[in-house]
């Protein structure tokens, strides 16, 4: 690779990493807000759903349902500590798989 191509690849890699980290932090903040203010979150989500449906967009869940369900998990209801729940367990990403 030429120096110009290497520089472009490095720049794209830095931008992609920055964007990924931003999205992760944004998603964590949104999850925290949803847990702290579940009623407000549900109202805002309903408003967004109505706006999307006015524009012809449909909201579909994994099972095909378009019903909005928002649940609140706390330690009392069985959720793990939210700050560490995504890091629990051992990584088994390449556990004996073929290349």
PDB file of N, CA and C in Angstrom:
ATOM      1  N   UNK A   1       0.829  -1.184   0.000  1.00  0.00           N
ATOM      2  CA  UNK A   1       0.000   0.000   0.000  1.00  0.00           C
ATOM      3  C   UNK A   1       0.870   1.242   0.000  1.00  0.00           C
ATOM      4  N   UNK A   2       0.370   2.232  -0.652  1.00  0.00           N
ATOM      5  CA  UNK A   2       1.097   3.498  -0.658  1.00  0.00           C
ATOM      6  C   UNK A   2       0.847   4.245   0.644  1.00  0.00           C
ATOM      7  N   UNK A   3       1.645   5.264   0.878  1.00  0.00           N
ATOM      8  CA  UNK A   3       1.496   6.046   2.105  1.00  0.00           C
ATOM      9  C   UNK A   3       0.135   6.744   2.166  1.00  0.00           C
ATOM     10  N   UNK A   4      -0.353   7.212   1.026  1.00  0.00           N
ATOM     11  CA  UNK A   4      -1.649   7.896   1.003  1.00  0.00           C
ATOM     12  C   UNK A   4      -2.782   6.942   1.362  1.00  0.00           C
ATOM     13  N   UNK A   5      -2.705   5.711   0.863  1.00  0.00           N
ATOM     14  CA  UNK A   5      -3.741   4.723   1.160  1.00  0.00           C
ATOM     15  C   UNK A   5      -3.675   4.326   2.634  1.00  0.00           C
ATOM     16  N   UNK A   6      -2.469   4.135   3.154  1.00  0.00           N
ATOM     17  CA  UNK A   6      -2.314   3.792   4.570  1.00  0.00           C
ATOM     18  C   UNK A   6      -2.871   4.904   5.465  1.00  0.00           C
ATOM     19  N   UNK A   7      -2.630   6.143   5.070  1.00  0.00           N
ATOM     20  CA  UNK A   7      -3.119   7.272   5.845  1.00  0.00           C
ATOM     21  C   UNK A   7      -4.650   7.318   5.825  1.00  0.00           C
ATOM     22  N   UNK A   8      -5.261   7.066   4.660  1.00  0.00           N
ATOM     23  CA  UNK A   8      -6.717   7.062   4.559  1.00  0.00           C
ATOM     24  C   UNK A   8      -7.327   5.928   5.380  1.00  0.00           C
ATOM     25  N   UNK A   9      -6.697   4.758   5.353  1.00  0.00           N
ATOM     26  CA  UNK A   9      -7.191   3.619   6.125  1.00  0.00           C
ATOM     27  C   UNK A   9      -7.085   3.910   7.622  1.00  0.00           C
ATOM     28  N   UNK A  10      -5.975   4.480   8.049  1.00  0.00           N
ATOM     29  CA  UNK A  10      -5.799   4.816   9.462  1.00  0.00           C
ATOM     30  C   UNK A  10      -6.825   5.856   9.912  1.00  0.00           C
ATOM     31  N   UNK A  11      -7.083   6.849   9.075  1.00  0.00           N
ATOM     32  CA  UNK A  11      -8.070   7.876   9.406  1.00  0.00           C
ATOM     33  C   UNK A  11      -9.466   7.268   9.499  1.00  0.00           C
ATOM     34  N   UNK A  12      -9.815   6.420   8.554  1.00  0.00           N
ATOM     35  CA  UNK A  12     -11.124   5.761   8.580  1.00  0.00           C
ATOM     36  C   UNK A  12     -11.256   4.877   9.809  1.00  0.00           C
ATOM     37  N   UNK A  13     -10.195   4.191  10.180  1.00  0.00           N
ATOM     38  CA  UNK A  13     -10.215   3.331  11.362  1.00  0.00           C
ATOM     39  C   UNK A  13     -10.438   4.141  12.624  1.00  0.00           C
ATOM     40  N   UNK A  14      -9.744   5.274  12.757  1.00  0.00           N
ATOM     41  CA  UNK A  14      -9.934   6.135  13.927  1.00  0.00           C
ATOM     42  C   UNK A  14     -11.363   6.666  13.989  1.00  0.00           C
ATOM     43  N   UNK A  15     -11.907   7.088  12.855  1.00  0.00           N
ATOM     44  CA  UNK A  15     -13.277   7.603  12.827  1.00  0.00           C
ATOM     45  C   UNK A  15     -14.278   6.514  13.202  1.00  0.00           C
ATOM     46  N   UNK A  16     -14.070   5.310  12.697  1.00  0.00           N
ATOM     47  CA  UNK A  16     -14.979   4.202  13.002  1.00  0.00           C
ATOM     48  C   UNK A  16     -14.926   3.849  14.491  1.00  0.00           C
ATOM     49  N   UNK A  17     -13.730   3.844  15.055  1.00  0.00           N
ATOM     50  CA  UNK A  17     -13.571   3.555  16.479  1.00  0.00           C
ATOM     51  C   UNK A  17     -14.237   4.631  17.323  1.00  0.00           C
ATOM     52  N   UNK A  18     -14.035   5.895  16.949  1.00  0.00           N
ATOM     53  CA  UNK A  18     -14.656   7.005  17.673  1.00  0.00           C
ATOM     54  C   UNK A  18     -16.177   6.895  17.613  1.00  0.00           C
ATOM     55  N   UNK A  19     -16.724   6.614  16.448  1.00  0.00           N
ATOM     56  CA  UNK A  19     -18.169   6.510  16.288  1.00  0.00           C
ATOM     57  C   UNK A  19     -18.727   5.333  17.087  1.00  0.00           C
ATOM     58  N   UNK A  20     -18.028   4.193  17.061  1.00  0.00           N
ATOM     59  CA  UNK A  20     -18.466   3.024  17.824  1.00  0.00           C
ATOM     60  C   UNK A  20     -18.492   3.330  19.318  1.00  0.00           C
ATOM     61  N   UNK A  21     -17.444   3.970  19.825  1.00  0.00           N
ATOM     62  CA  UNK A  21     -17.389   4.306  21.241  1.00  0.00           C
ATOM     63  C   UNK A  21     -18.482   5.298  21.622  1.00  0.00           C
ATOM     64  N   UNK A  22     -18.742   6.269  20.735  1.00  0.00           N
ATOM     65  CA  UNK A  22     -19.810   7.237  20.963  1.00  0.00           C
ATOM     66  C   UNK A  22     -21.159   6.536  21.043  1.00  0.00           C
ATOM     67  N   UNK A  23     -21.415   5.611  20.110  1.00  0.00           N
ATOM     68  CA  UNK A  23     -22.699   4.896  20.106  1.00  0.00           C
ATOM     69  C   UNK A  23     -22.863   4.047  21.365  1.00  0.00           C
ATOM     70  N   UNK A  24     -21.795   3.400  21.807  1.00  0.00           N
ATOM     71  CA  UNK A  24     -21.862   2.591  23.021  1.00  0.00           C
ATOM     72  C   UNK A  24     -22.210   3.461  24.229  1.00  0.00           C
ATOM     73  N   UNK A  25     -21.528   4.601  24.367  1.00  0.00           N
ATOM     74  CA  UNK A  25     -21.790   5.499  25.488  1.00  0.00           C
ATOM     75  C   UNK A  25     -23.214   6.051  25.410  1.00  0.00           C
ATOM     76  N   UNK A  26     -23.654   6.373  24.208  1.00  0.00           N
ATOM     77  CA  UNK A  26     -25.008   6.896  24.018  1.00  0.00           C
ATOM     78  C   UNK A  26     -26.050   5.842  24.376  1.00  0.00           C
ATOM     79  N   UNK A  27     -25.834   4.607  23.978  1.00  0.00           N
ATOM     80  CA  UNK A  27     -26.767   3.531  24.295  1.00  0.00           C
ATOM     81  C   UNK A  27     -26.814   3.257  25.800  1.00  0.00           C
ATOM     82  N   UNK A  28     -25.647   3.306  26.471  1.00  0.00           N
ATOM     83  CA  UNK A  28     -25.630   3.112  27.923  1.00  0.00           C
ATOM     84  C   UNK A  28     -26.385   4.237  28.625  1.00  0.00           C
ATOM     85  N   UNK A  29     -26.190   5.473  28.174  1.00  0.00           N
ATOM     86  CA  UNK A  29     -26.886   6.609  28.779  1.00  0.00           C
ATOM     87  C   UNK A  29     -28.398   6.490  28.569  1.00  0.00           C
ATOM     88  N   UNK A  30     -28.811   6.079  27.385  1.00  0.00           N
ATOM     89  CA  UNK A  30     -30.233   5.910  27.110  1.00  0.00           C
ATOM     90  C   UNK A  30     -30.838   4.820  27.997  1.00  0.00           C
ATOM     91  N   UNK A  31     -30.117   3.738  28.190  1.00  0.00           N
ATOM     92  CA  UNK A  31     -30.608   2.666  29.058  1.00  0.00           C
ATOM     93  C   UNK A  31     -30.749   3.152  30.495  1.00  0.00           C
ATOM     94  N   UNK A  32     -29.785   3.926  30.962  1.00  0.00           N
ATOM     95  CA  UNK A  32     -29.872   4.460  32.322  1.00  0.00           C
ATOM     96  C   UNK A  32     -31.061   5.399  32.468  1.00  0.00           C
ATOM     97  N   UNK A  33     -31.258   6.277  31.504  1.00  0.00           N
ATOM     98  CA  UNK A  33     -32.395   7.197  31.559  1.00  0.00           C
ATOM     99  C   UNK A  33     -33.719   6.437  31.521  1.00  0.00           C
ATOM    100  N   UNK A  34     -33.787   5.395  30.707  1.00  0.00           N
ATOM    101  CA  UNK A  34     -35.013   4.601  30.612  1.00  0.00           C
ATOM    102  C   UNK A  34     -35.328   3.920  31.937  1.00  0.00           C
ATOM    103  N   UNK A  35     -34.300   3.522  32.673  1.00  0.00           N
ATOM    104  CA  UNK A  35     -34.517   2.875  33.965  1.00  0.00           C
ATOM    105  C   UNK A  35     -34.856   3.891  35.045  1.00  0.00           C
ATOM    106  N   UNK A  36     -34.286   5.100  34.961  1.00  0.00           N
ATOM    107  CA  UNK A  36     -34.567   6.121  35.960  1.00  0.00           C
ATOM    108  C   UNK A  36     -35.935   6.768  35.763  1.00  0.00           C
ATOM    109  N   UNK A  37     -36.351   6.942  34.514  1.00  0.00           N
ATOM    110  CA  UNK A  37     -37.613   7.610  34.194  1.00  0.00           C
ATOM    111  C   UNK A  37     -38.435   6.763  33.225  1.00  0.00           C
ATOM    112  N   UNK A  38     -38.945   5.615  33.680  1.00  0.00           N
ATOM    113  CA  UNK A  38     -39.632   4.702  32.752  1.00  0.00           C
ATOM    114  C   UNK A  38     -40.912   5.281  32.149  1.00  0.00           C
ATOM    115  N   UNK A  39     -41.672   6.067  32.929  1.00  0.00           N
ATOM    116  CA  UNK A  39     -42.920   6.628  32.399  1.00  0.00           C
ATOM    117  C   UNK A  39     -42.648   7.660  31.314  1.00  0.00           C
ATOM    118  N   UNK A  40     -41.684   8.536  31.568  1.00  0.00           N
ATOM    119  CA  UNK A  40     -41.324   9.547  30.570  1.00  0.00           C
ATOM    120  C   UNK A  40     -40.768   8.880  29.315  1.00  0.00           C
ATOM    121  N   UNK A  41     -39.931   7.868  29.509  1.00  0.00           N
ATOM    122  CA  UNK A  41     -39.359   7.143  28.380  1.00  0.00           C
ATOM    123  C   UNK A  41     -40.453   6.499  27.536  1.00  0.00           C
ATOM    124  N   UNK A  42     -41.423   5.894  28.206  1.00  0.00           N
ATOM    125  CA  UNK A  42     -42.520   5.243  27.489  1.00  0.00           C
ATOM    126  C   UNK A  42     -43.346   6.262  26.703  1.00  0.00           C
ATOM    127  N   UNK A  43     -43.613   7.422  27.300  1.00  0.00           N
ATOM    128  CA  UNK A  43     -44.366   8.467  26.607  1.00  0.00           C
ATOM    129  C   UNK A  43     -43.614   8.965  25.378  1.00  0.00           C
ATOM    130  N   UNK A  44     -42.326   9.219  25.527  1.00  0.00           N
ATOM    131  CA  UNK A  44     -41.523   9.696  24.394  1.00  0.00           C
ATOM    132  C   UNK A  44     -41.441   8.644  23.298  1.00  0.00           C
ATOM    133  N   UNK A  45     -41.330   7.385  23.695  1.00  0.00           N
ATOM    134  CA  UNK A  45     -41.271   6.303  22.723  1.00  0.00           C
ATOM    135  C   UNK A  45     -42.581   6.193  21.951  1.00  0.00           C
ATOM    136  N   UNK A  46     -43.695   6.373  22.649  1.00  0.00           N
ATOM    137  CA  UNK A  46     -44.998   6.357  21.978  1.00  0.00           C
ATOM    138  C   UNK A  46     -45.104   7.508  20.972  1.00  0.00           C
ATOM    139  N   UNK A  47     -44.606   8.686  21.356  1.00  0.00           N
ATOM    140  CA  UNK A  47     -44.643   9.835  20.445  1.00  0.00           C
ATOM    141  C   UNK A  47     -43.811   9.552  19.187  1.00  0.00           C
ATOM    142  N   UNK A  48     -42.634   8.962  19.382  1.00  0.00           N
ATOM    143  CA  UNK A  48     -41.777   8.628  18.243  1.00  0.00           C
ATOM    144  C   UNK A  48     -42.433   7.584  17.353  1.00  0.00           C
ATOM    145  N   UNK A  49     -43.095   6.616  17.980  1.00  0.00           N
ATOM    146  CA  UNK A  49     -43.775   5.567  17.215  1.00  0.00           C
ATOM    147  C   UNK A  49     -44.882   6.168  16.358  1.00  0.00           C
ATOM    148  N   UNK A  50     -45.678   7.052  16.947  1.00  0.00           N
ATOM    149  CA  UNK A  50     -46.762   7.691  16.194  1.00  0.00           C
ATOM    150  C   UNK A  50     -46.216   8.520  15.040  1.00  0.00           C
ATOM    151  N   UNK A  51     -45.128   9.242  15.292  1.00  0.00           N
ATOM    152  CA  UNK A  51     -44.515  10.060  14.238  1.00  0.00           C
ATOM    153  C   UNK A  51     -44.010   9.179  13.097  1.00  0.00           C
ATOM    154  N   UNK A  52     -43.363   8.073  13.441  1.00  0.00           N
ATOM    155  CA  UNK A  52     -42.875   7.156  12.409  1.00  0.00           C
ATOM    156  C   UNK A  52     -44.026   6.546  11.618  1.00  0.00           C
ATOM    157  N   UNK A  53     -45.102   6.175  12.307  1.00  0.00           N
ATOM    158  CA  UNK A  53     -46.240   5.574  11.613  1.00  0.00           C
ATOM    159  C   UNK A  53     -46.933   6.585  10.700  1.00  0.00           C
ATOM    160  N   UNK A  54     -46.923   7.872  11.071  1.00  0.00           N
ATOM    161  CA  UNK A  54     -47.467   8.914  10.188  1.00  0.00           C
ATOM    162  C   UNK A  54     -46.656   9.024   8.896  1.00  0.00           C
ATOM    163  N   UNK A  55     -45.368   8.709   8.996  1.00  0.00           N
ATOM    164  CA  UNK A  55     -44.488   8.749   7.827  1.00  0.00           C
ATOM    165  C   UNK A  55     -44.480   7.423   7.075  1.00  0.00           C
ATOM    166  N   UNK A  56     -45.301   6.474   7.500  1.00  0.00           N
ATOM    167  CA  UNK A  56     -45.391   5.187   6.815  1.00  0.00           C
ATOM    168  C   UNK A  56     -44.399   4.148   7.281  1.00  0.00           C
ATOM    169  N   UNK A  57     -43.688   4.413   8.365  1.00  0.00           N
ATOM    170  CA  UNK A  57     -42.728   3.447   8.903  1.00  0.00           C
ATOM    171  C   UNK A  57     -43.421   2.619   9.976  1.00  0.00           C
ATOM    172  N   UNK A  58     -43.123   1.326  10.022  1.00  0.00           N
ATOM    173  CA  UNK A  58     -43.718   0.431  11.022  1.00  0.00           C
ATOM    174  C   UNK A  58     -42.666   0.016  12.020  1.00  0.00           C
ATOM    175  N   UNK A  59     -43.092  -0.161  13.249  1.00  0.00           N
ATOM    176  CA  UNK A  59     -42.229  -0.676  14.299  1.00  0.00           C
ATOM    177  C   UNK A  59     -42.524  -2.153  14.457  1.00  0.00           C
ATOM    178  N   UNK A  60     -41.516  -2.988  14.278  1.00  0.00           N
ATOM    179  CA  UNK A  60     -41.706  -4.426  14.372  1.00  0.00           C
ATOM    180  C   UNK A  60     -40.724  -4.980  15.386  1.00  0.00           C
ATOM    181  N   UNK A  61     -41.228  -5.793  16.301  1.00  0.00           N
ATOM    182  CA  UNK A  61     -40.401  -6.441  17.304  1.00  0.00           C
ATOM    183  C   UNK A  61     -39.785  -7.701  16.692  1.00  0.00           C
ATOM    184  N   UNK A  62     -38.934  -8.359  17.418  1.00  0.00           N
ATOM    185  CA  UNK A  62     -38.263  -9.567  16.932  1.00  0.00           C
ATOM    186  C   UNK A  62     -39.284 -10.638  16.565  1.00  0.00           C
ATOM    187  N   UNK A  63     -40.343 -10.775  17.366  1.00  0.00           N
ATOM    188  CA  UNK A  63     -41.343 -11.804  17.094  1.00  0.00           C
ATOM    189  C   UNK A  63     -42.402 -11.345  16.096  1.00  0.00           C
ATOM    190  N   UNK A  64     -42.244 -10.161  15.507  1.00  0.00           N
ATOM    191  CA  UNK A  64     -43.193  -9.661  14.524  1.00  0.00           C
ATOM    192  C   UNK A  64     -44.280  -8.793  15.124  1.00  0.00           C
ATOM    193  N   UNK A  65     -44.296  -8.676  16.436  1.00  0.00           N
ATOM    194  CA  UNK A  65     -45.306  -7.879  17.124  1.00  0.00           C
ATOM    195  C   UNK A  65     -44.969  -6.401  16.989  1.00  0.00           C
ATOM    196  N   UNK A  66     -45.995  -5.568  16.862  1.00  0.00           N
ATOM    197  CA  UNK A  66     -45.779  -4.127  16.816  1.00  0.00           C
ATOM    198  C   UNK A  66     -46.234  -3.466  18.106  1.00  0.00           C
ATOM    199  N   UNK A  67     -46.446  -4.248  19.162  1.00  0.00           N
ATOM    200  CA  UNK A  67     -46.895  -3.735  20.446  1.00  0.00           C
ATOM    201  C   UNK A  67     -45.694  -3.237  21.236  1.00  0.00           C
ATOM    202  N   UNK A  68     -45.814  -2.059  21.823  1.00  0.00           N
ATOM    203  CA  UNK A  68     -44.750  -1.485  22.621  1.00  0.00           C
ATOM    204  C   UNK A  68     -44.794  -2.043  24.032  1.00  0.00           C
ATOM    205  N   UNK A  69     -43.684  -2.594  24.489  1.00  0.00           N
ATOM    206  CA  UNK A  69     -43.592  -3.049  25.869  1.00  0.00           C
ATOM    207  C   UNK A  69     -42.315  -2.492  26.457  1.00  0.00           C
ATOM    208  N   UNK A  70     -42.444  -1.828  27.594  1.00  0.00           N
ATOM    209  CA  UNK A  70     -41.289  -1.285  28.292  1.00  0.00           C
ATOM    210  C   UNK A  70     -41.316  -1.837  29.701  1.00  0.00           C
ATOM    211  N   UNK A  71     -40.250  -2.505  30.091  1.00  0.00           N
ATOM    212  CA  UNK A  71     -40.167  -3.060  31.428  1.00  0.00           C
ATOM    213  C   UNK A  71     -39.046  -2.404  32.195  1.00  0.00           C
ATOM    214  N   UNK A  72     -39.184  -2.399  33.489  1.00  0.00           N
ATOM    215  CA  UNK A  72     -38.153  -1.829  34.347  1.00  0.00           C
ATOM    216  C   UNK A  72     -37.575  -2.954  35.180  1.00  0.00           C
ATOM    217  N   UNK A  73     -36.275  -3.133  35.102  1.00  0.00           N
ATOM    218  CA  UNK A  73     -35.598  -4.161  35.873  1.00  0.00           C
ATOM    219  C   UNK A  73     -34.762  -3.495  36.950  1.00  0.00           C
ATOM    220  N   UNK A  74     -34.897  -3.962  38.137  1.00  0.00           N
ATOM    221  CA  UNK A  74     -34.084  -3.488  39.244  1.00  0.00           C
ATOM    222  C   UNK A  74     -33.456  -4.692  39.910  1.00  0.00           C
ATOM    223  N   UNK A  75     -32.625  -4.437  40.869  1.00  0.00           N
ATOM    224  CA  UNK A  75     -32.022  -5.560  41.589  1.00  0.00           C
ATOM    225  C   UNK A  75     -33.098  -6.375  42.295  1.00  0.00           C
ATOM    226  N   UNK A  76     -34.160  -5.702  42.740  1.00  0.00           N
ATOM    227  CA  UNK A  76     -35.242  -6.405  43.423  1.00  0.00           C
ATOM    228  C   UNK A  76     -35.985  -7.357  42.485  1.00  0.00           C
ATOM    229  N   UNK A  77     -36.044  -7.018  41.177  1.00  0.00           N
ATOM    230  CA  UNK A  77     -36.755  -7.875  40.233  1.00  0.00           C
ATOM    231  C   UNK A  77     -35.828  -8.841  39.522  1.00  0.00           C
ATOM    232  N   UNK A  78     -34.562  -8.860  39.894  1.00  0.00           N
ATOM    233  CA  UNK A  78     -33.682  -9.899  39.384  1.00  0.00           C
ATOM    234  C   UNK A  78     -32.638  -9.469  38.382  1.00  0.00           C
ATOM    235  N   UNK A  79     -32.544  -8.194  38.060  1.00  0.00           N
ATOM    236  CA  UNK A  79     -31.524  -7.759  37.110  1.00  0.00           C
ATOM    237  C   UNK A  79     -30.179  -7.659  37.818  1.00  0.00           C
ATOM    238  N   UNK A  80     -29.120  -7.943  37.095  1.00  0.00           N
ATOM    239  CA  UNK A  80     -27.773  -7.791  37.642  1.00  0.00           C
ATOM    240  C   UNK A  80     -27.426  -6.318  37.709  1.00  0.00           C
ATOM    241  N   UNK A  81     -26.290  -6.030  38.297  1.00  0.00           N
ATOM    242  CA  UNK A  81     -25.795  -4.665  38.318  1.00  0.00           C
ATOM    243  C   UNK A  81     -25.621  -4.189  36.878  1.00  0.00           C
ATOM    244  N   UNK A  82     -26.295  -3.119  36.499  1.00  0.00           N
ATOM    245  CA  UNK A  82     -26.331  -2.684  35.109  1.00  0.00           C
ATOM    246  C   UNK A  82     -24.967  -2.304  34.565  1.00  0.00           C
ATOM    247  N   UNK A  83     -24.081  -1.817  35.419  1.00  0.00           N
ATOM    248  CA  UNK A  83     -22.776  -1.382  34.940  1.00  0.00           C
ATOM    249  C   UNK A  83     -21.915  -2.553  34.490  1.00  0.00           C
ATOM    250  N   UNK A  84     -22.168  -3.741  35.005  1.00  0.00           N
ATOM    251  CA  UNK A  84     -21.308  -4.875  34.695  1.00  0.00           C
ATOM    252  C   UNK A  84     -22.029  -6.019  34.001  1.00  0.00           C
ATOM    253  N   UNK A  85     -23.309  -5.880  33.736  1.00  0.00           N
ATOM    254  CA  UNK A  85     -24.061  -7.009  33.195  1.00  0.00           C
ATOM    255  C   UNK A  85     -23.590  -7.424  31.804  1.00  0.00           C
ATOM    256  N   UNK A  86     -23.093  -6.485  30.991  1.00  0.00           N
ATOM    257  CA  UNK A  86     -22.663  -6.834  29.645  1.00  0.00           C
ATOM    258  C   UNK A  86     -21.296  -7.509  29.638  1.00  0.00           C
ATOM    259  N   UNK A  87     -20.557  -7.412  30.728  1.00  0.00           N
ATOM    260  CA  UNK A  87     -19.221  -7.990  30.780  1.00  0.00           C
ATOM    261  C   UNK A  87     -19.180  -9.283  31.575  1.00  0.00           C
ATOM    262  N   UNK A  88     -20.323  -9.792  31.983  1.00  0.00           N
ATOM    263  CA  UNK A  88     -20.346 -11.000  32.798  1.00  0.00           C
ATOM    264  C   UNK A  88     -20.070 -12.227  31.927  1.00  0.00           C
ATOM    265  N   UNK A  89     -19.385 -13.177  32.478  1.00  0.00           N
ATOM    266  CA  UNK A  89     -19.126 -14.422  31.752  1.00  0.00           C
ATOM    267  C   UNK A  89     -17.861 -14.370  30.934  1.00  0.00           C
ATOM    268  N   UNK A  90     -17.463 -15.520  30.455  1.00  0.00           N
ATOM    269  CA  UNK A  90     -16.239 -15.640  29.683  1.00  0.00           C
ATOM    270  C   UNK A  90     -16.547 -15.541  28.207  1.00  0.00           C
ATOM    271  N   UNK A  91     -15.669 -14.922  27.460  1.00  0.00           N
ATOM    272  CA  UNK A  91     -15.850 -14.770  26.023  1.00  0.00           C
ATOM    273  C   UNK A  91     -15.612 -16.114  25.343  1.00  0.00           C
ATOM    274  N   UNK A  92     -16.596 -16.593  24.598  1.00  0.00           N
ATOM    275  CA  UNK A  92     -16.449 -17.860  23.892  1.00  0.00           C
ATOM    276  C   UNK A  92     -16.675 -17.635  22.398  1.00  0.00           C
ATOM    277  N   UNK A  93     -16.138 -16.519  21.880  1.00  0.00           N
ATOM    278  CA  UNK A  93     -16.372 -16.131  20.504  1.00  0.00           C
ATOM    279  C   UNK A  93     -15.875 -17.139  19.484  1.00  0.00           C
ATOM    280  N   UNK A  94     -14.732 -17.777  19.724  1.00  0.00           N
ATOM    281  CA  UNK A  94     -14.180 -18.738  18.779  1.00  0.00           C
ATOM    282  C   UNK A  94     -13.915 -20.024  19.537  1.00  0.00           C
ATOM    283  N   UNK A  95     -14.963 -20.674  19.972  1.00  0.00           N
ATOM    284  CA  UNK A  95     -14.855 -21.853  20.800  1.00  0.00           C
ATOM    285  C   UNK A  95     -14.904 -23.099  19.910  1.00  0.00           C
ATOM    286  N   UNK A  96     -13.800 -23.410  19.258  1.00  0.00           N
ATOM    287  CA  UNK A  96     -13.710 -24.632  18.465  1.00  0.00           C
ATOM    288  C   UNK A  96     -14.327 -24.540  17.090  1.00  0.00           C
ATOM    289  N   UNK A  97     -14.634 -23.352  16.627  1.00  0.00           N
ATOM    290  CA  UNK A  97     -15.253 -23.207  15.307  1.00  0.00           C
ATOM    291  C   UNK A  97     -14.244 -23.365  14.190  1.00  0.00           C
ATOM    292  N   UNK A  98     -14.774 -23.591  13.001  1.00  0.00           N
ATOM    293  CA  UNK A  98     -13.913 -23.724  11.840  1.00  0.00           C
ATOM    294  C   UNK A  98     -13.695 -22.368  11.192  1.00  0.00           C
ATOM    295  N   UNK A  99     -12.584 -22.213  10.514  1.00  0.00           N
ATOM    296  CA  UNK A  99     -12.277 -20.955   9.857  1.00  0.00           C
ATOM    297  C   UNK A  99     -13.028 -20.813   8.564  1.00  0.00           C
TER     298      UNK A  99
END
